[in-house]
Coordinates of C-alpha atoms in Angstrom, one line a residue:
M16 CA 52.4 -4.2 106.7
N17 CA 48.9 -5.2 105.5
A18 CA 48.2 -1.7 104.6
F19 CA 51.3 -1.5 102.4
L20 CA 50.4 -4.7 100.6
G21 CA 46.9 -3.5 99.9
T22 CA 48.2 -0.3 98.4
M23 CA 50.6 -2.2 96.2
V24 CA 47.9 -4.5 95.0
G25 CA 45.6 -1.6 94.2
H26 CA 48.3 0.1 92.1
S27 CA 48.9 -3.1 90.2
V28 CA 45.3 -3.7 89.4
G29 CA 44.8 0.0 88.2
A30 CA 47.9 -0.3 85.9
N31 CA 46.5 -3.5 84.4
A32 CA 43.1 -1.9 83.8
R33 CA 44.8 1.1 82.1
Q34 CA 46.8 -1.2 79.9
R35 CA 43.7 -3.1 78.8
G36 CA 42.0 0.2 78.0
K37 CA 44.8 1.2 75.6
H38 CA 44.6 -2.1 73.8
H39 CA 40.8 -1.8 73.5
H40 CA 41.0 1.7 72.0
S41 CA 43.6 0.6 69.5
G42 CA 41.4 -2.3 68.3
S43 CA 38.4 0.1 67.9
I44 CA 40.4 2.5 65.7
I45 CA 41.5 -0.4 63.4
V46 CA 37.9 -1.5 63.0
M47 CA 36.7 2.0 62.3
V48 CA 39.5 2.5 59.7
A49 CA 38.6 -0.8 58.1
I50 CA 34.9 0.2 57.9
F51 CA 35.8 3.6 56.6
L52 CA 38.0 2.2 53.9
S53 CA 35.3 -0.3 53.0
I54 CA 32.8 2.4 52.6
V55 CA 35.2 4.5 50.5
F56 CA 35.8 1.4 48.3
I57 CA 32.1 0.7 47.9
L58 CA 31.5 4.4 47.1
A59 CA 34.3 4.5 44.6
S60 CA 33.2 1.3 43.0
S61 CA 29.6 2.6 42.9
I62 CA 30.8 5.8 41.3
D63 CA 32.9 3.8 38.8
I64 CA 30.0 1.4 37.9
G65 CA 27.6 4.3 37.7
Y66 CA 30.0 6.2 35.5
V67 CA 30.2 3.2 33.1
F68 CA 26.4 2.8 33.1
Y69 CA 26.1 6.6 32.4
M70 CA 28.6 6.4 29.5
K71 CA 26.8 3.3 28.1
R72 CA 23.4 5.0 28.3
D73 CA 24.9 8.0 26.5
L74 CA 26.5 5.7 24.0
Q75 CA 23.2 3.9 23.4
K76 CA 21.5 7.3 22.8
T77 CA 24.2 8.1 20.2
A78 CA 23.5 4.7 18.5
D79 CA 19.7 5.3 18.5
L80 CA 19.9 8.8 17.0
A81 CA 22.5 7.7 14.4
A82 CA 20.3 4.8 13.3
L83 CA 17.2 7.0 13.0
A84 CA 19.2 9.5 10.9
G85 CA 20.5 6.8 8.7
A86 CA 17.1 5.1 8.2
L87 CA 15.4 8.5 7.4
Q88 CA 18.0 9.1 4.8
L89 CA 17.6 5.6 3.4
S90 CA 13.9 6.0 3.0
T91 CA 14.0 9.4 1.3
T92 CA 17.1 8.8 -0.8
P93 CA 17.7 5.0 -1.4
P94 CA 20.9 3.9 -3.1
A95 CA 20.7 3.4 -6.8
G96 CA 19.7 0.0 -8.1
N97 CA 18.6 -2.6 -5.6
P98 CA 21.8 -3.4 -3.6
T99 CA 21.9 -5.8 -0.6
T100 CA 23.7 -3.2 1.6
C101 CA 25.0 0.3 1.5
A102 CA 28.5 1.5 0.4
A103 CA 30.6 3.6 2.7
T104 CA 29.8 6.6 0.6
D105 CA 26.1 6.2 0.5
T106 CA 24.0 9.0 2.0
A107 CA 22.4 6.7 4.7
V108 CA 25.9 5.7 6.0
L109 CA 27.2 9.3 5.9
A110 CA 24.0 10.6 7.7
A111 CA 24.4 8.1 10.5
I112 CA 28.1 8.9 11.0
G113 CA 27.5 12.6 10.8
N114 CA 24.7 12.4 13.4
A115 CA 27.0 10.5 15.8
Q116 CA 29.7 13.1 15.4
A117 CA 27.2 15.9 15.9
N118 CA 26.3 14.3 19.3
G119 CA 29.9 14.3 20.4
F120 CA 31.0 10.8 19.3
A121 CA 34.3 11.8 17.7
T122 CA 36.3 9.2 15.7
A123 CA 39.0 11.5 14.4
A124 CA 42.4 12.0 16.1
P125 CA 43.0 12.5 19.0
N126 CA 40.6 9.6 19.6
V127 CA 41.6 9.0 23.2
M128 CA 38.6 6.8 23.9
S129 CA 39.2 4.6 20.8
N130 CA 35.7 5.4 19.5
S131 CA 34.5 3.4 16.5
I132 CA 31.2 3.3 14.6
T133 CA 29.9 0.7 12.1
V134 CA 26.9 1.4 9.9
T135 CA 25.2 -1.4 8.0
C136 CA 22.1 -1.2 5.7
G137 CA 19.8 -4.2 5.5
R138 CA 16.2 -5.2 5.8
W139 CA 14.2 -5.5 9.0
D140 CA 11.5 -8.1 8.4
P141 CA 10.0 -10.2 11.3
V142 CA 8.6 -12.6 8.8
A143 CA 11.4 -13.2 6.2
N144 CA 14.1 -12.8 8.8
A145 CA 12.5 -14.8 11.6
A146 CA 15.6 -16.8 12.0
Q147 CA 17.5 -13.6 13.0
A148 CA 15.3 -13.0 16.1
P149 CA 15.3 -10.9 18.1
N150 CA 16.6 -8.2 15.8
Y151 CA 15.1 -9.6 12.5
F152 CA 17.9 -7.8 10.6
A153 CA 19.6 -9.3 7.5
A154 CA 20.4 -8.6 3.9
P155 CA 17.2 -8.4 1.8
I156 CA 16.0 -11.4 0.0
A157 CA 15.6 -11.4 -3.7
G158 CA 13.1 -8.8 -4.8
A159 CA 13.0 -7.0 -1.4
K160 CA 14.6 -3.6 -0.8
L161 CA 16.7 -2.1 2.0
N162 CA 14.6 -0.6 4.7
A163 CA 16.7 -0.5 7.9
V164 CA 20.0 0.8 9.2
K165 CA 22.0 -0.9 12.0
V166 CA 24.5 1.2 13.9
V167 CA 27.1 -0.3 16.3
V168 CA 29.2 2.1 18.4
V169 CA 32.2 1.1 20.6
Q170 CA 34.0 3.2 23.1
T171 CA 36.8 2.6 25.7
V172 CA 35.9 4.2 29.0
P173 CA 38.7 4.8 31.6
A174 CA 37.8 3.8 35.2
F175 CA 36.8 6.8 37.3
F176 CA 38.8 5.4 40.2
G177 CA 41.5 2.8 40.1
L178 CA 43.5 1.4 37.2
G179 CA 42.5 0.1 33.7
S180 CA 39.5 0.8 31.5
R181 CA 36.3 -0.8 30.2
T182 CA 35.1 -1.3 26.6
I183 CA 31.4 -0.6 26.2
S184 CA 29.2 -0.7 23.1
G185 CA 25.8 0.3 21.9
Q186 CA 23.7 -1.1 19.1
A187 CA 20.5 0.2 17.4
I188 CA 18.4 -0.7 14.4
A189 CA 16.0 1.8 12.9
S190 CA 13.6 1.0 10.1
G191 CA 11.5 3.2 7.8
G192 CA 8.5 1.9 5.9
S193 CA 9.0 2.1 2.2
P194 CA 7.1 5.0 0.5
Y195 CA 3.6 4.0 -0.7
A196 CA 0.5 5.5 -2.2
T197 CA -3.2 4.8 -2.5
F198 CA -4.9 5.4 -5.8
S199 CA -7.8 4.2 -8.0
L200 CA -8.7 4.1 -11.6
G201 CA -12.1 4.8 -13.1
T202 CA -14.3 4.1 -10.1
G203 CA -17.1 6.7 -10.3
L204 CA -20.3 4.7 -10.3
L205 CA -21.8 6.8 -7.4
S206 CA -21.2 10.0 -9.2
V207 CA -24.4 9.3 -11.2
C208 CA -27.9 9.7 -9.8
S209 CA -29.4 6.8 -11.8
G210 CA -33.0 7.8 -10.9
V211 CA -32.9 10.7 -13.3
S212 CA -31.5 8.9 -16.3
P213 CA -33.8 6.7 -18.5
L214 CA -30.6 4.9 -19.8
L215 CA -28.7 4.6 -16.5
N216 CA -31.6 3.7 -14.3
P217 CA -32.2 0.2 -15.7
L218 CA -28.5 -0.4 -15.9
V219 CA -27.7 0.5 -12.3
N220 CA -30.8 -1.4 -11.1
G221 CA -29.8 -4.4 -13.1
L222 CA -26.2 -4.3 -11.8
L223 CA -27.0 -3.6 -8.2
G224 CA -30.6 -4.6 -7.7
S225 CA -31.1 -1.1 -6.2
N226 CA -31.5 2.4 -7.4
V227 CA -28.4 4.3 -6.3
C228 CA -28.7 8.1 -6.0
L229 CA -26.4 10.4 -4.1
S230 CA -27.0 14.1 -3.9
A231 CA -24.3 16.5 -5.2
A232 CA -23.6 17.6 -1.6
T233 CA -23.0 14.0 -0.4
Y234 CA -21.0 13.1 -3.4
N235 CA -18.7 16.1 -3.0
G236 CA -18.4 15.4 0.7
L237 CA -17.3 11.9 0.1
V238 CA -14.9 13.0 -2.7
G239 CA -12.9 15.0 -0.1
S240 CA -13.0 12.5 2.7
Q241 CA -10.0 10.5 3.6
V242 CA -9.9 7.8 6.4
S243 CA -7.3 5.5 7.7
L244 CA -7.5 2.0 6.3
L245 CA -6.3 0.6 9.7
Q246 CA -9.3 2.4 11.4
I247 CA -11.7 0.7 9.0
I248 CA -10.2 -2.7 9.8
N249 CA -10.4 -1.9 13.5
N250 CA -14.1 -0.8 13.1
L251 CA -14.8 -4.1 11.3
G252 CA -13.6 -5.9 14.5
L253 CA -11.2 -8.1 12.7
N254 CA -9.2 -10.4 15.0
V255 CA -6.4 -11.2 12.6
G256 CA -2.6 -11.2 12.9
T257 CA -1.2 -11.1 9.4
L258 CA -1.7 -9.2 6.2
D259 CA -2.9 -12.3 4.3
Q260 CA -5.5 -12.9 7.0
V261 CA -6.8 -9.3 6.6
L262 CA -7.0 -9.6 2.8
N263 CA -8.7 -13.0 3.0
T264 CA -11.4 -11.8 5.4
Q265 CA -15.0 -11.7 4.1
V266 CA -17.3 -8.9 5.1
T267 CA -20.7 -7.7 3.8
L268 CA -21.0 -4.5 1.8
A269 CA -23.1 -3.1 4.7
Q270 CA -20.3 -3.9 7.2
L271 CA -17.7 -2.2 4.9
I272 CA -19.8 1.0 4.5
N273 CA -20.7 1.2 8.2
A274 CA -17.1 0.7 9.2
T275 CA -16.0 3.4 6.8
V276 CA -18.7 5.8 8.0
Q277 CA -17.6 5.2 11.6
A278 CA -14.0 6.2 10.6
L279 CA -15.2 9.7 9.4
S280 CA -14.5 12.7 11.6
P281 CA -17.5 14.8 12.8
A282 CA -16.5 17.5 10.3
Q283 CA -16.6 15.0 7.5
M284 CA -19.9 13.5 8.7
A285 CA -21.4 17.0 8.5
N286 CA -20.9 17.1 4.8
I287 CA -22.8 13.9 3.8
N288 CA -26.2 12.5 4.1
I289 CA -25.9 9.2 5.9
A290 CA -29.5 8.2 4.9
E291 CA -28.3 8.1 1.2
L292 CA -25.6 5.6 2.1
A293 CA -28.1 3.5 4.0
N294 CA -29.6 2.5 0.7
L295 CA -26.4 0.5 0.0
T296 CA -26.6 -1.3 3.4
T297 CA -30.1 -2.8 3.2
G298 CA -31.5 -5.8 1.4
A299 CA -29.6 -8.2 -0.8
L300 CA -27.2 -5.5 -1.9
G301 CA -25.9 -4.8 1.6
G302 CA -25.8 -8.4 2.6
T303 CA -23.5 -9.5 -0.3
L304 CA -20.2 -10.9 1.0
L305 CA -16.9 -9.3 -0.2
K306 CA -13.3 -10.2 0.3
L307 CA -11.1 -7.3 1.3
G308 CA -8.3 -8.6 -0.9
D309 CA -10.7 -8.3 -3.9
I310 CA -11.2 -4.6 -3.2
L311 CA -7.6 -3.7 -2.2
N312 CA -4.7 -4.7 -4.4
V313 CA -2.0 -4.4 -1.7
N314 CA 1.6 -4.6 -2.7
A315 CA 2.9 -7.6 -0.7
T316 CA 6.4 -6.1 -0.1
D317 CA 5.0 -3.1 1.6
G318 CA 1.7 -4.5 2.8
I319 CA 2.1 -4.0 6.5
A320 CA 3.1 -0.3 6.1
A321 CA 0.5 0.2 3.4
L322 CA -2.4 -0.8 5.7
S323 CA -1.8 2.5 7.5
A324 CA -2.6 4.4 4.3
Q325 CA -5.2 7.2 4.0
I326 CA -7.9 6.1 1.6
N327 CA -10.6 8.0 -0.3
V328 CA -14.0 7.1 1.1
L329 CA -15.9 7.5 -2.3
D330 CA -13.3 5.3 -4.1
L331 CA -13.6 2.6 -1.5
I332 CA -17.4 2.5 -1.6
N333 CA -17.4 2.6 -5.4
V334 CA -15.1 -0.4 -5.7
G335 CA -17.0 -2.3 -3.1
T336 CA -20.3 -1.6 -4.9
L337 CA -18.9 -2.8 -8.2
Q338 CA -17.7 -6.0 -6.5
V339 CA -21.4 -6.7 -5.8
A340 CA -22.3 -5.9 -9.4
N341 CA -19.7 -8.5 -10.5
K342 CA -22.0 -11.2 -9.1
N343 CA -24.8 -10.5 -11.5
N344 CA -25.4 -11.7 -15.0
L345 CA -25.8 -10.0 -18.4
I346 CA -28.4 -7.2 -18.2
D347 CA -30.2 -5.4 -21.0
L348 CA -29.0 -1.8 -21.3
G349 CA -32.4 -0.8 -22.7
A350 CA -30.8 1.0 -25.6
N351 CA -30.8 0.1 -29.3
I352 CA -29.0 1.7 -32.2
D353 CA -31.4 2.2 -35.0
L354 CA -29.7 1.5 -38.4
G355 CA -32.8 2.5 -40.3
A356 CA -33.7 0.1 -43.1
L357 CA -30.6 -2.0 -42.3
G358 CA -31.9 -3.1 -38.9
Q359 CA -31.0 -2.6 -35.2
V360 CA -28.2 -3.3 -32.7
G361 CA -29.2 -4.4 -29.2
L362 CA -26.8 -4.0 -26.3
Q363 CA -26.2 -6.1 -23.2
L364 CA -23.5 -5.8 -20.5
K365 CA -21.8 -7.9 -17.8
L366 CA -19.0 -7.1 -15.4
I367 CA -16.4 -9.9 -15.8
E368 CA -13.8 -8.5 -13.4
P369 CA -14.5 -5.8 -10.8
P370 CA -12.1 -2.9 -10.1
Q371 CA -9.4 -2.8 -7.4
M372 CA -7.7 0.1 -5.6
G373 CA -4.0 0.2 -5.5
V374 CA -2.2 0.4 -2.1
G375 CA 1.6 0.0 -2.0
G376 CA 4.9 1.1 -3.2
V377 CA 6.5 1.2 -6.7
G378 CA 4.9 -1.6 -8.8
A379 CA 1.5 -1.4 -7.1
T380 CA -1.4 -1.4 -9.5
A381 CA -5.1 -0.4 -9.6
T382 CA -7.6 -1.6 -12.2
S383 CA -10.9 -0.4 -13.5
A384 CA -13.8 -2.7 -14.2
Q385 CA -13.6 -5.2 -17.0
V386 CA -16.8 -5.7 -18.9
R387 CA -18.2 -7.9 -21.6
L388 CA -20.6 -6.4 -24.1
A389 CA -23.0 -8.4 -26.2
L390 CA -24.1 -6.7 -29.4
N391 CA -26.9 -8.5 -31.2
V392 CA -26.8 -7.1 -34.7
N393 CA -30.1 -7.9 -36.5
A394 CA -30.0 -6.6 -40.1
L395 CA -31.4 -7.0 -43.6
L396 CA -34.9 -8.0 -42.4
G397 CA -33.6 -10.7 -40.1
L398 CA -31.4 -12.4 -42.7
V399 CA -28.3 -11.3 -40.8
N400 CA -28.0 -12.1 -37.1
L401 CA -24.5 -11.4 -35.7
P402 CA -23.8 -12.3 -32.0
L403 CA -20.9 -10.0 -31.5
F404 CA -19.0 -9.9 -28.2
I405 CA -16.5 -7.3 -27.0
D406 CA -14.3 -8.0 -24.0
V407 CA -13.0 -4.7 -22.8
A408 CA -10.0 -5.3 -20.5
P409 CA -9.5 -3.3 -17.3
G410 CA -7.7 -0.1 -17.5
Q411 CA -4.6 -0.4 -15.3
A412 CA -2.5 2.2 -13.5
Q413 CA 0.9 1.1 -12.2
L414 CA 3.0 3.2 -9.8
Q415 CA 6.3 3.9 -11.4
S416 CA 8.0 6.2 -8.9
L417 CA 7.4 8.2 -5.8
Q418 CA 9.0 11.5 -4.8
C419 CA 9.1 12.1 -1.1
T420 CA 10.9 15.5 -1.2
A421 CA 8.6 18.5 -1.5
P422 CA 6.5 18.6 -3.5
K423 CA 5.5 15.0 -3.0
N424 CA 4.3 13.3 -6.2
A425 CA 3.8 10.0 -7.9
T426 CA 4.3 8.9 -11.5
F427 CA 2.1 6.3 -13.1
K428 CA 1.9 4.3 -16.3
I429 CA -1.7 4.0 -17.4
T430 CA -3.0 1.4 -19.9
T431 CA -6.6 1.7 -21.1
G432 CA -8.7 0.8 -24.1
V433 CA -7.4 -2.8 -24.5
A434 CA -10.1 -4.9 -26.1
E435 CA -11.0 -8.0 -28.1
V436 CA -13.9 -8.1 -30.5
C437 CA -15.1 -11.6 -31.2
L438 CA -17.6 -13.1 -33.6
A439 CA -17.2 -16.9 -33.4
N440 CA -19.0 -20.1 -32.7
G441 CA -19.3 -21.1 -29.0
Q442 CA -19.0 -17.6 -27.6
T443 CA -21.6 -16.6 -24.8
G444 CA -22.0 -13.8 -22.4
M445 CA -20.7 -16.1 -19.6
G446 CA -17.5 -17.2 -21.4
A447 CA -14.0 -16.5 -20.2
P448 CA -12.5 -13.2 -21.1
F449 CA -10.2 -13.1 -24.2
S450 CA -11.2 -16.6 -25.2
C451 CA -12.0 -15.9 -28.9
P452 CA -10.9 -18.8 -31.1
D453 CA -8.9 -18.7 -34.3
V454 CA -11.5 -17.5 -36.8
S455 CA -9.4 -18.5 -39.8
K456 CA -10.7 -22.0 -39.2
P457 CA -14.1 -22.5 -40.9
A458 CA -15.4 -24.4 -37.9
N459 CA -15.1 -21.3 -35.7
Q460 CA -16.9 -19.0 -38.2
V461 CA -20.5 -18.0 -37.7
A462 CA -23.0 -18.8 -40.4
V463 CA -24.5 -15.4 -41.1
L464 CA -26.2 -16.2 -44.4
P465 CA -26.8 -19.4 -46.3
L466 CA -23.4 -20.7 -47.5
V467 CA -21.8 -17.6 -46.0
S468 CA -19.8 -17.6 -42.7
L469 CA -17.8 -14.9 -40.9
G470 CA -15.3 -14.8 -38.1
I471 CA -14.0 -11.8 -36.2
N472 CA -11.1 -11.8 -33.8
A473 CA -9.8 -8.2 -33.5
S474 CA -7.4 -7.2 -30.7
L475 CA -7.4 -3.5 -29.9
T476 CA -4.8 -1.7 -27.9
S477 CA -4.1 1.8 -26.8
P478 CA -0.7 3.2 -26.1
D479 CA 0.4 3.6 -22.5
T480 CA 0.1 7.0 -20.9
N481 CA 2.4 8.5 -18.2
A482 CA 1.0 10.9 -15.6
T483 CA 2.5 12.6 -12.5
L484 CA 0.0 13.4 -9.8
Y485 CA 0.1 15.1 -6.4
P486 CA -1.7 14.1 -3.2
P487 CA -4.7 16.3 -2.3
P488 CA -3.6 19.0 0.2
P489 CA -5.3 19.7 3.6
A490 CA -8.2 22.1 3.6
G491 CA -7.2 25.7 2.9
V492 CA -3.8 24.7 1.4
P493 CA -3.3 25.3 -2.3
P494 CA -2.4 22.1 -4.3
D495 CA 1.0 21.5 -5.7
G496 CA -0.5 20.0 -8.8
P497 CA -3.4 17.8 -10.1
S498 CA -4.5 14.8 -8.0
S499 CA -6.5 13.2 -10.8
K500 CA -6.2 12.8 -14.5
L501 CA -8.6 11.7 -17.3
V502 CA -6.7 9.1 -19.4
G503 CA -7.4 6.7 -22.1
S504 CA -8.7 6.7 -25.6
S505 CA -12.1 6.7 -27.2
L506 CA -13.8 3.4 -28.1
G507 CA -15.5 5.4 -30.9
A508 CA -12.1 6.0 -32.5
I509 CA -10.9 2.5 -31.8
L510 CA -13.9 0.7 -33.1
G511 CA -14.1 3.1 -36.0
G512 CA -10.8 1.7 -37.2
I513 CA -11.4 -1.9 -36.3
L514 CA -11.6 -3.4 -39.8
Q515 CA -8.0 -4.4 -40.6
P516 CA -6.6 -7.2 -42.7
G517 CA -6.7 -10.5 -40.9
T518 CA -9.2 -9.5 -38.2
F519 CA -12.3 -10.3 -40.3
V520 CA -12.4 -13.6 -42.2
F521 CA -15.2 -14.7 -44.6
G522 CA -15.9 -18.2 -45.4
G523 CA -18.1 -20.1 -47.9
L524 CA -19.2 -18.3 -51.0
L525 CA -17.7 -15.0 -49.8
S526 CA -14.2 -16.2 -49.0
L527 CA -13.0 -14.5 -52.1
L528 CA -14.0 -11.2 -50.6
N529 CA -11.4 -11.3 -47.9
P530 CA -9.0 -9.1 -49.9
L531 CA -11.7 -6.5 -50.3
L532 CA -12.3 -6.1 -46.5
I533 CA -10.2 -2.9 -46.4
T534 CA -12.6 -1.3 -48.9
L535 CA -15.6 -2.6 -46.8
G536 CA -14.1 -1.0 -43.8
A537 CA -15.0 2.4 -45.2
V538 CA -18.7 1.3 -44.8
L539 CA -18.6 -0.8 -41.6
N540 CA -16.2 1.3 -39.6
P541 CA -18.6 4.2 -39.2
V542 CA -21.3 1.9 -37.8
L543 CA -18.9 0.4 -35.3
G544 CA -17.7 3.9 -34.6
A545 CA -21.2 4.9 -33.7
V546 CA -21.4 1.9 -31.3
G547 CA -18.1 3.0 -29.7
A548 CA -19.3 6.5 -29.3
L549 CA -22.4 5.3 -27.4
L550 CA -20.2 3.1 -25.2
D551 CA -17.9 6.1 -24.6
T552 CA -20.8 8.1 -23.3
T553 CA -22.2 5.3 -21.2
F554 CA -19.0 4.2 -19.6
L555 CA -17.7 7.7 -19.0
S556 CA -20.9 8.4 -17.0
L557 CA -20.5 5.1 -15.1
G558 CA -16.8 5.5 -14.4
L559 CA -16.2 1.9 -15.6
G560 CA -12.8 2.8 -17.1
V561 CA -13.5 1.8 -20.7
G562 CA -11.9 3.9 -23.3
Q563 CA -11.6 6.8 -20.8
S564 CA -10.7 6.4 -17.2
T565 CA -9.9 8.7 -14.4
L566 CA -6.9 8.1 -12.3
N567 CA -7.2 9.4 -8.7
L568 CA -4.3 9.7 -6.2
S569 CA -5.6 9.6 -2.6
S570 CA -2.4 9.9 -0.6
I571 CA 1.3 9.4 -0.4
S572 CA 3.2 8.3 2.6
C573 CA 7.0 8.2 2.8
G574 CA 7.0 5.9 5.8
D575 CA 7.6 6.6 9.5
V576 CA 11.1 5.9 10.7
K577 CA 11.3 4.2 14.1
L578 CA 13.6 2.2 16.3
V579 CA 12.9 -1.5 16.1
Y580 CA 15.9 -2.9 18.1

């Protein structure tokens, strides 16, 4: 009996154990299925999210490339006039859309992903558009030009797994610096070895306090040397953050020359004699302070881009040297014009305004040196003493247009030979330029003889000249055209025809002779023409841009297009 009960209990216990095992295995399968489904869901979601991110990255690439294409077209072919945005038919808009389509972003039917692209032209300017941070993009302010293209692309992406879709977008802004050029007018002082000229030696010594002499090899080496303006600024060690701070920085002439020499390549250094340039860096000459903004006339609209310009070394040193000369007073030229029995004419000269190089886009200007000439006419055994002053205005070259397509070139308007001849009371060598008073008033006339007075106030102008120049090519490459042009008119011709009605006024006993001045011009004009011819020769040798000036184009840059947002 007991054995039977034991057997029955054993069978019952085994059945219960087997039942519990079945329930245990069923629970394990459910857990495993749940884990598997979770993993599948996570993987699917990850693939879905990764697909969206992949599509968004691809869409952003499309926006980037389209913006770059539009900005490049905008910089090379800007819309006519000065609009505040681009029209749908403008080349910049069409270039951006065409680039997006070429990269597979179709907007034409069947447009299953609802693709759309919006192209907007504007101006990227971190200063003027600071309120639009972080993209600094807005319509240009008055006077500014379009320089950037913004592209927004939108696309509907279906989910890789599951239902529904996602709308993604990409945005990019590309900006291209406006085209700019670097050029100079009539800055050739260092082309003369003053030590071999009895006329120029005292002049250069008087202007600079030093005898400047460059050999032909060094001069030719500097003529062909171009350096980066930014590299010069870096070599000067300037810790400045804005364009205005750069232009307002003062450096010595020695620092400027040393920073420029450091920017030369080894090949350029091999063509010059550094010892000759060292003459400009020693003594009072080298220690004279200059302001960079006085040397470089940077177009403010394109200033930041223009600071990356390539600049001619000789032009930069010439202009800096004449800035030093501007700090000196009248000097004696050491030359007299012998009028025979009539007397003599003594000459003195002072730089009133130094030259400036032009750096910038359309509208940028370069000027040559403005001088004041004092002519002391002593005639008729000392009975006539005429203190005559001539203010010769700077020649000016203004950039009118730039062509970025091959061949690159720049067109300039050049004005030279503008002067004022003054014989009046109160005029001195230190007076303000173009300050000659009204000589029709007797009080302003100079007493040249007892009871005889004379006043001269003659304004002389030369017509504008247009010139198209081409940037110098790299070594071994033939030029597309001239990179310099001699412009202007002759002071000999201008002064030779100076005697015109109303420009010369007699007072006192000779006031009745005023109507006869035209006849007297036949006698006096040749004398003044001789003075002008001497000035032509002197200034042409000095490169001071009086009567005749040389316009030099150093470089043209059409701006680098880059993504800015």
